[in-house]
Amino acid sequence: MSTTNFFSKEQETQIVNAIKEAEKNTSGEIRVHIEATFKGEAMDRAIAVFNDLKMHETEARNGVLFYVATQAKQFVILGDDGINDVVPDNFWETTKNKVINQFKQGQFAQGLVEGIQEAGQQLKTYFKYQSDDTNELSDEISKG
């Protein structure tokens, strides 16, 4: 199955809405990228996508990428330096586990929605929403 049809329109809307909702509570920026497969290591690919999407260019360096390779069955959550400099080492583990538990049941959209909601909750502790906050990155799902 291609990434074009991996999520229904309704599921894509649910994911995008979860991003918008999560970003109402934090100045953090969340993106989702899906593609079928890749060469090399999943983390290396997620870093390349993170850079391609210019996620490292946010003012507070507080971008978060949810990277999914559908056919390769790989998933990575990648936070920028601004986040990783201030959060505990296991910061992303509970979020990642929540997502993977849903993925194992074939609930890919639900897994991402729950992970995005969790990320928003976690990020607001360190990156509070500011009244003059601007949405620095697109909320749309990017596809490879």
Coordinates of N, CA and C in Angstrom, one line a residue:
M1 N 0.9 -1.2 0.0 CA 0.0 0.0 0.0 C 0.9 1.2 0.0
S2 N 0.6 2.2 -0.9 CA 1.4 3.4 -0.9 C 1.0 4.3 0.2
T3 N 1.9 5.2 0.5 CA 1.6 6.2 1.6 C 0.5 7.1 1.3
T4 N 0.2 7.3 0.0 CA -0.9 8.2 -0.4 C -2.2 7.7 0.1
N5 N -2.4 6.4 0.2 CA -3.7 5.8 0.7 C -3.5 5.2 2.0
F6 N -2.4 5.4 2.7 CA -2.2 4.7 4.0 C -3.3 5.1 5.0
F7 N -3.6 6.4 5.1 CA -4.6 6.9 5.9 C -5.8 7.4 5.1
S8 N -7.0 7.2 5.6 CA -8.1 7.8 4.9 C -8.1 9.3 5.1
K9 N -8.9 10.0 4.3 CA -9.0 11.5 4.5 C -9.4 11.8 5.9
E10 N -10.4 11.0 6.4 CA -10.9 11.3 7.8 C -9.7 11.1 8.8
Q11 N -8.9 10.0 8.6 CA -7.8 9.8 9.5 C -6.8 10.9 9.4
E12 N -6.5 11.3 8.2 CA -5.5 12.4 8.1 C -6.0 13.6 8.8
T13 N -7.3 13.9 8.7 CA -7.9 15.1 9.3 C -7.8 14.9 10.9
Q14 N -8.0 13.7 11.4 CA -7.9 13.5 12.8 C -6.4 13.7 13.3
I15 N -5.5 13.3 12.5 CA -4.1 13.5 12.9 C -3.7 15.0 12.9
V16 N -4.1 15.7 11.8 CA -3.8 17.1 11.7 C -4.5 17.9 12.8
N17 N -5.7 17.5 13.1 CA -6.5 18.2 14.2 C -5.8 17.9 15.5
A18 N -5.2 16.7 15.7 CA -4.5 16.4 17.0 C -3.2 17.3 17.1
I19 N -2.6 17.6 15.9 CA -1.4 18.5 15.9 C -1.8 19.9 16.3
K20 N -2.9 20.4 15.7 CA -3.4 21.7 16.0 C -3.8 21.9 17.4
E21 N -4.4 20.9 18.0 CA -4.9 20.9 19.4 C -3.7 20.9 20.3
A22 N -2.7 20.0 20.0 CA -1.5 19.9 20.9 C -0.8 21.2 20.9
E23 N -0.7 21.8 19.7 CA 0.1 23.1 19.6 C -0.6 24.3 20.3
K24 N -1.9 24.1 20.7 CA -2.5 25.2 21.4 C -2.0 25.3 22.8
N25 N -1.4 24.2 23.3 CA -0.9 24.2 24.7 C 0.6 24.4 24.8
T26 N 1.3 24.5 23.7 CA 2.8 24.6 23.7 C 3.3 25.4 22.6
S27 N 4.5 25.9 22.7 CA 5.1 26.6 21.6 C 5.9 25.6 20.7
G28 N 5.9 24.3 21.2 CA 6.5 23.3 20.4 C 5.8 23.1 19.1
E29 N 6.5 22.6 18.1 CA 6.0 22.3 16.7 C 6.1 20.9 16.4
I30 N 5.0 20.3 16.0 CA 4.9 18.8 15.8 C 4.6 18.6 14.3
R31 N 5.3 17.6 13.7 CA 5.1 17.2 12.3 C 5.0 15.7 12.3
V32 N 4.3 15.2 11.3 CA 4.2 13.8 11.0 C 4.7 13.6 9.6
H33 N 5.6 12.6 9.4 CA 6.0 12.2 8.0 C 5.9 10.7 7.9
I34 N 5.2 10.3 6.8 CA 5.1 8.9 6.4 C 5.7 8.6 5.1
E35 N 6.3 7.5 5.0 CA 6.8 7.0 3.7 C 6.8 5.5 3.8
A36 N 7.0 4.8 2.6 CA 6.9 3.4 2.6 C 8.1 2.7 3.2
T37 N 9.3 3.1 2.8 CA 10.5 2.5 3.2 C 11.7 3.4 3.0
F38 N 12.9 3.0 3.4 CA 14.1 3.8 3.3 C 15.3 2.9 3.3
K39 N 16.4 3.5 3.0 CA 17.7 2.7 3.1 C 18.4 3.2 4.4
G40 N 19.1 2.3 5.0 CA 19.9 2.6 6.2 C 19.2 2.4 7.5
E41 N 19.5 3.3 8.4 CA 19.0 3.2 9.8 C 17.8 4.1 9.9
A42 N 16.8 3.7 10.7 CA 15.5 4.5 10.8 C 15.8 5.9 11.4
M43 N 16.7 5.9 12.4 CA 17.0 7.2 13.1 C 17.7 8.2 12.1
D44 N 18.6 7.6 11.3 CA 19.3 8.4 10.3 C 18.3 9.0 9.3
R45 N 17.4 8.2 8.9 CA 16.4 8.7 7.9 C 15.5 9.7 8.5
A46 N 15.1 9.5 9.8 CA 14.3 10.5 10.5 C 15.0 11.8 10.6
I47 N 16.3 11.8 10.9 CA 17.1 13.0 11.0 C 17.1 13.7 9.6
A48 N 17.3 13.0 8.6 CA 17.3 13.6 7.2 C 16.0 14.2 6.9
V49 N 14.9 13.6 7.2 CA 13.5 14.1 7.0 C 13.3 15.4 7.9
F50 N 13.8 15.3 9.1 CA 13.7 16.5 10.0 C 14.4 17.7 9.4
N51 N 15.5 17.5 8.9 CA 16.3 18.5 8.2 C 15.6 19.0 6.9
D52 N 15.1 18.0 6.1 CA 14.5 18.4 4.9 C 13.2 19.3 5.1
L53 N 12.5 19.0 6.2 CA 11.3 19.8 6.6 C 11.7 21.1 7.3
K54 N 13.0 21.3 7.4 CA 13.5 22.5 8.1 C 13.0 22.7 9.5
M55 N 12.8 21.5 10.2 CA 12.3 21.6 11.6 C 13.3 22.1 12.6
H56 N 14.6 22.1 12.2 CA 15.7 22.7 13.0 C 15.7 24.2 13.0
E57 N 14.8 24.8 12.2 CA 14.8 26.3 12.1 C 13.8 27.0 12.9
T58 N 13.1 26.2 13.9 CA 12.2 26.9 14.8 C 13.0 27.7 15.8
E59 N 12.4 28.8 16.2 CA 13.1 29.8 17.1 C 13.6 29.1 18.3
A60 N 12.8 28.3 19.0 CA 13.3 27.7 20.2 C 13.9 26.3 20.0
R61 N 14.0 25.9 18.8 CA 14.6 24.5 18.5 C 13.7 23.5 19.2
N62 N 12.4 23.6 19.1 CA 11.5 22.7 19.8 C 10.5 22.0 18.9
G63 N 11.0 21.6 17.7 CA 10.3 20.8 16.8 C 10.3 19.3 17.2
V64 N 9.2 18.6 16.9 CA 9.1 17.1 17.1 C 8.6 16.5 15.9
L65 N 9.3 15.4 15.4 CA 8.9 14.7 14.2 C 8.5 13.3 14.6
F66 N 7.3 12.9 14.2 CA 6.8 11.5 14.2 C 7.1 11.0 12.9
Y67 N 8.1 10.1 12.8 CA 8.4 9.5 11.5 C 7.9 8.0 11.4
V68 N 7.2 7.7 10.3 CA 6.6 6.4 10.1 C 7.0 5.9 8.8
A69 N 7.7 4.7 8.7 CA 7.9 4.0 7.5 C 7.0 2.8 7.4
T70 N 6.0 2.9 6.6 CA 4.9 1.9 6.7 C 5.3 0.5 6.3
Q71 N 6.0 0.3 5.2 CA 6.3 -1.0 4.7 C 7.5 -1.6 5.5
A72 N 8.4 -0.7 5.9 CA 9.6 -1.1 6.7 C 9.2 -1.3 8.2
K73 N 8.0 -0.9 8.6 CA 7.5 -1.1 9.9 C 8.5 -0.4 11.0
Q74 N 8.8 0.8 10.7 CA 9.7 1.6 11.6 C 9.1 2.8 12.0
F75 N 9.3 3.2 13.3 CA 8.7 4.4 13.8 C 9.8 5.1 14.7
V76 N 9.9 6.4 14.6 CA 10.8 7.2 15.3 C 10.2 8.5 15.8
I77 N 10.4 8.9 17.0 CA 10.0 10.2 17.5 C 11.3 10.9 17.7
L78 N 11.5 12.1 17.0 CA 12.7 12.8 17.1 C 12.4 14.3 17.5
G79 N 13.0 14.7 18.6 CA 12.9 16.0 19.1 C 14.2 16.8 18.8
D80 N 14.0 18.1 18.6 CA 15.1 19.0 18.3 C 16.0 19.3 19.6
D81 N 17.1 19.9 19.4 CA 18.1 20.1 20.5 C 17.5 20.9 21.6
G82 N 16.6 21.9 21.3 CA 16.0 22.7 22.3 C 15.2 21.9 23.3
I83 N 14.6 20.9 22.8 CA 13.8 20.0 23.7 C 14.8 19.0 24.4
N84 N 15.6 18.4 23.7 CA 16.5 17.4 24.3 C 17.5 17.9 25.3
D85 N 17.8 19.2 25.2 CA 18.6 19.9 26.2 C 18.0 20.0 27.6
V86 N 16.6 20.0 27.6 CA 16.0 20.3 28.9 C 15.1 19.2 29.5
V87 N 14.9 18.2 28.7 CA 14.0 17.1 29.2 C 14.8 15.9 29.7
P88 N 14.2 15.1 30.5 CA 14.9 13.9 31.0 C 15.2 12.9 29.8
D89 N 16.2 12.0 30.1 CA 16.6 11.1 29.0 C 15.5 10.2 28.5
N90 N 14.6 9.8 29.3 CA 13.5 8.9 28.9 C 12.3 9.6 28.5
F91 N 12.4 10.9 28.2 CA 11.2 11.8 27.9 C 10.3 11.2 26.8
W92 N 10.8 10.7 25.8 CA 10.0 10.2 24.6 C 9.5 8.8 24.8
E93 N 10.0 8.1 25.8 CA 9.6 6.6 25.9 C 8.1 6.4 26.1
T94 N 7.5 7.1 27.0 CA 6.1 6.9 27.2 C 5.2 7.2 26.0
T95 N 5.6 8.3 25.3 CA 4.9 8.6 24.1 C 5.1 7.6 23.0
K96 N 6.3 7.1 22.9 CA 6.6 6.1 21.9 C 5.9 4.8 22.2
N97 N 5.9 4.4 23.4 CA 5.2 3.2 23.8 C 3.7 3.3 23.5
K98 N 3.1 4.4 23.8 CA 1.7 4.6 23.5 C 1.4 4.4 22.0
V99 N 2.2 5.0 21.2 CA 2.0 4.9 19.8 C 2.2 3.5 19.3
I100 N 3.3 2.8 19.7 CA 3.6 1.5 19.3 C 2.5 0.5 19.7
N101 N 1.9 0.7 20.9 CA 0.9 -0.2 21.4 C -0.3 -0.2 20.4
Q102 N -0.7 1.0 19.9 CA -1.7 1.2 19.0 C -1.3 0.6 17.6
F103 N -0.1 0.8 17.2 CA 0.4 0.3 15.9 C 0.3 -1.2 15.9
K104 N 0.6 -1.9 17.0 CA 0.6 -3.3 17.1 C -0.8 -3.9 16.9
Q105 N -1.8 -3.1 17.1 CA -3.2 -3.5 16.9 C -3.7 -3.0 15.6
G106 N -2.8 -2.5 14.7 CA -3.2 -2.0 13.4 C -3.9 -0.6 13.5
Q107 N -3.9 0.0 14.6 CA -4.5 1.3 14.8 C -3.5 2.5 14.6
F108 N -3.1 2.7 13.3 CA -2.0 3.6 13.0 C -2.4 5.0 13.2
A109 N -3.5 5.4 12.7 CA -4.0 6.8 12.9 C -4.2 7.1 14.4
Q110 N -4.9 6.2 15.1 CA -5.1 6.4 16.5 C -3.8 6.4 17.3
G111 N -2.9 5.6 17.0 CA -1.6 5.7 17.6 C -0.9 7.0 17.5
L112 N -0.9 7.6 16.3 CA -0.4 8.9 16.1 C -1.1 10.0 16.8
V113 N -2.5 9.9 16.8 CA -3.3 10.9 17.5 C -2.9 10.9 19.0
E114 N -2.9 9.7 19.6 CA -2.5 9.6 21.0 C -1.1 10.0 21.3
G115 N -0.2 9.7 20.4 CA 1.2 10.1 20.6 C 1.3 11.6 20.5
I116 N 0.6 12.2 19.6 CA 0.7 13.7 19.4 C 0.1 14.4 20.6
Q117 N -1.0 13.8 21.1 CA -1.7 14.4 22.3 C -0.7 14.3 23.5
E118 N -0.1 13.2 23.7 CA 0.9 13.0 24.8 C 2.1 14.0 24.6
A119 N 2.6 14.1 23.4 CA 3.7 15.0 23.2 C 3.3 16.4 23.5
G120 N 2.1 16.9 23.1 CA 1.6 18.2 23.5 C 1.6 18.4 25.0
Q121 N 1.1 17.4 25.7 CA 1.0 17.5 27.1 C 2.4 17.6 27.8
Q122 N 3.3 16.8 27.3 CA 4.6 16.7 27.8 C 5.4 18.1 27.5
L123 N 5.2 18.5 26.3 CA 5.9 19.7 25.9 C 5.5 21.0 26.6
K124 N 4.2 21.1 27.0 CA 3.7 22.3 27.6 C 4.4 22.6 28.9
T125 N 5.0 21.5 29.6 CA 5.8 21.7 30.8 C 7.0 22.5 30.5
Y126 N 7.6 22.3 29.4 CA 8.9 22.9 29.1 C 8.8 24.1 28.1
F127 N 7.8 24.1 27.3 CA 7.6 25.1 26.2 C 6.2 25.6 26.3
K128 N 5.9 26.5 27.2 CA 4.6 27.0 27.4 C 4.1 27.8 26.1
Y129 N 2.9 27.7 25.8 CA 2.3 28.5 24.7 C 2.4 29.9 25.1
Q130 N 2.8 30.7 24.1 CA 2.9 32.2 24.3 C 1.8 32.9 23.5
S131 N 1.3 33.9 24.0 CA 0.2 34.6 23.4 C 0.6 35.1 22.0
D132 N 1.9 35.4 21.8 CA 2.3 35.8 20.4 C 2.9 34.7 19.6
D133 N 2.6 33.4 20.0 CA 3.2 32.3 19.3 C 2.7 32.2 17.9
T134 N 3.6 31.9 17.0 CA 3.2 31.7 15.6 C 3.4 30.2 15.3
N135 N 2.6 29.7 14.4 CA 2.8 28.3 13.9 C 3.9 28.3 12.9
E136 N 5.1 27.9 13.3 CA 6.3 28.0 12.5 C 6.4 26.9 11.4
L137 N 5.7 25.8 11.6 CA 5.8 24.7 10.7 C 4.4 24.2 10.3
S138 N 4.2 23.7 9.1 CA 2.9 23.2 8.7 C 2.5 22.1 9.6
D139 N 1.1 22.0 9.7 CA 0.5 20.9 10.5 C 0.2 19.7 9.6
E140 N 0.3 19.9 8.3 CA -0.1 18.8 7.4 C 0.9 17.7 7.4
I141 N 0.4 16.5 7.1 CA 1.3 15.3 7.1 C 2.1 15.4 5.8
S142 N 3.4 15.2 6.0 CA 4.3 15.1 4.8 C 4.5 13.7 4.4
K143 N 4.7 13.4 3.1 CA 4.8 12.1 2.6 C 6.0 11.9 1.7
G144 N 6.7 10.8 1.8 CA 7.8 10.5 1.0 C 7.6 9.5 0.0

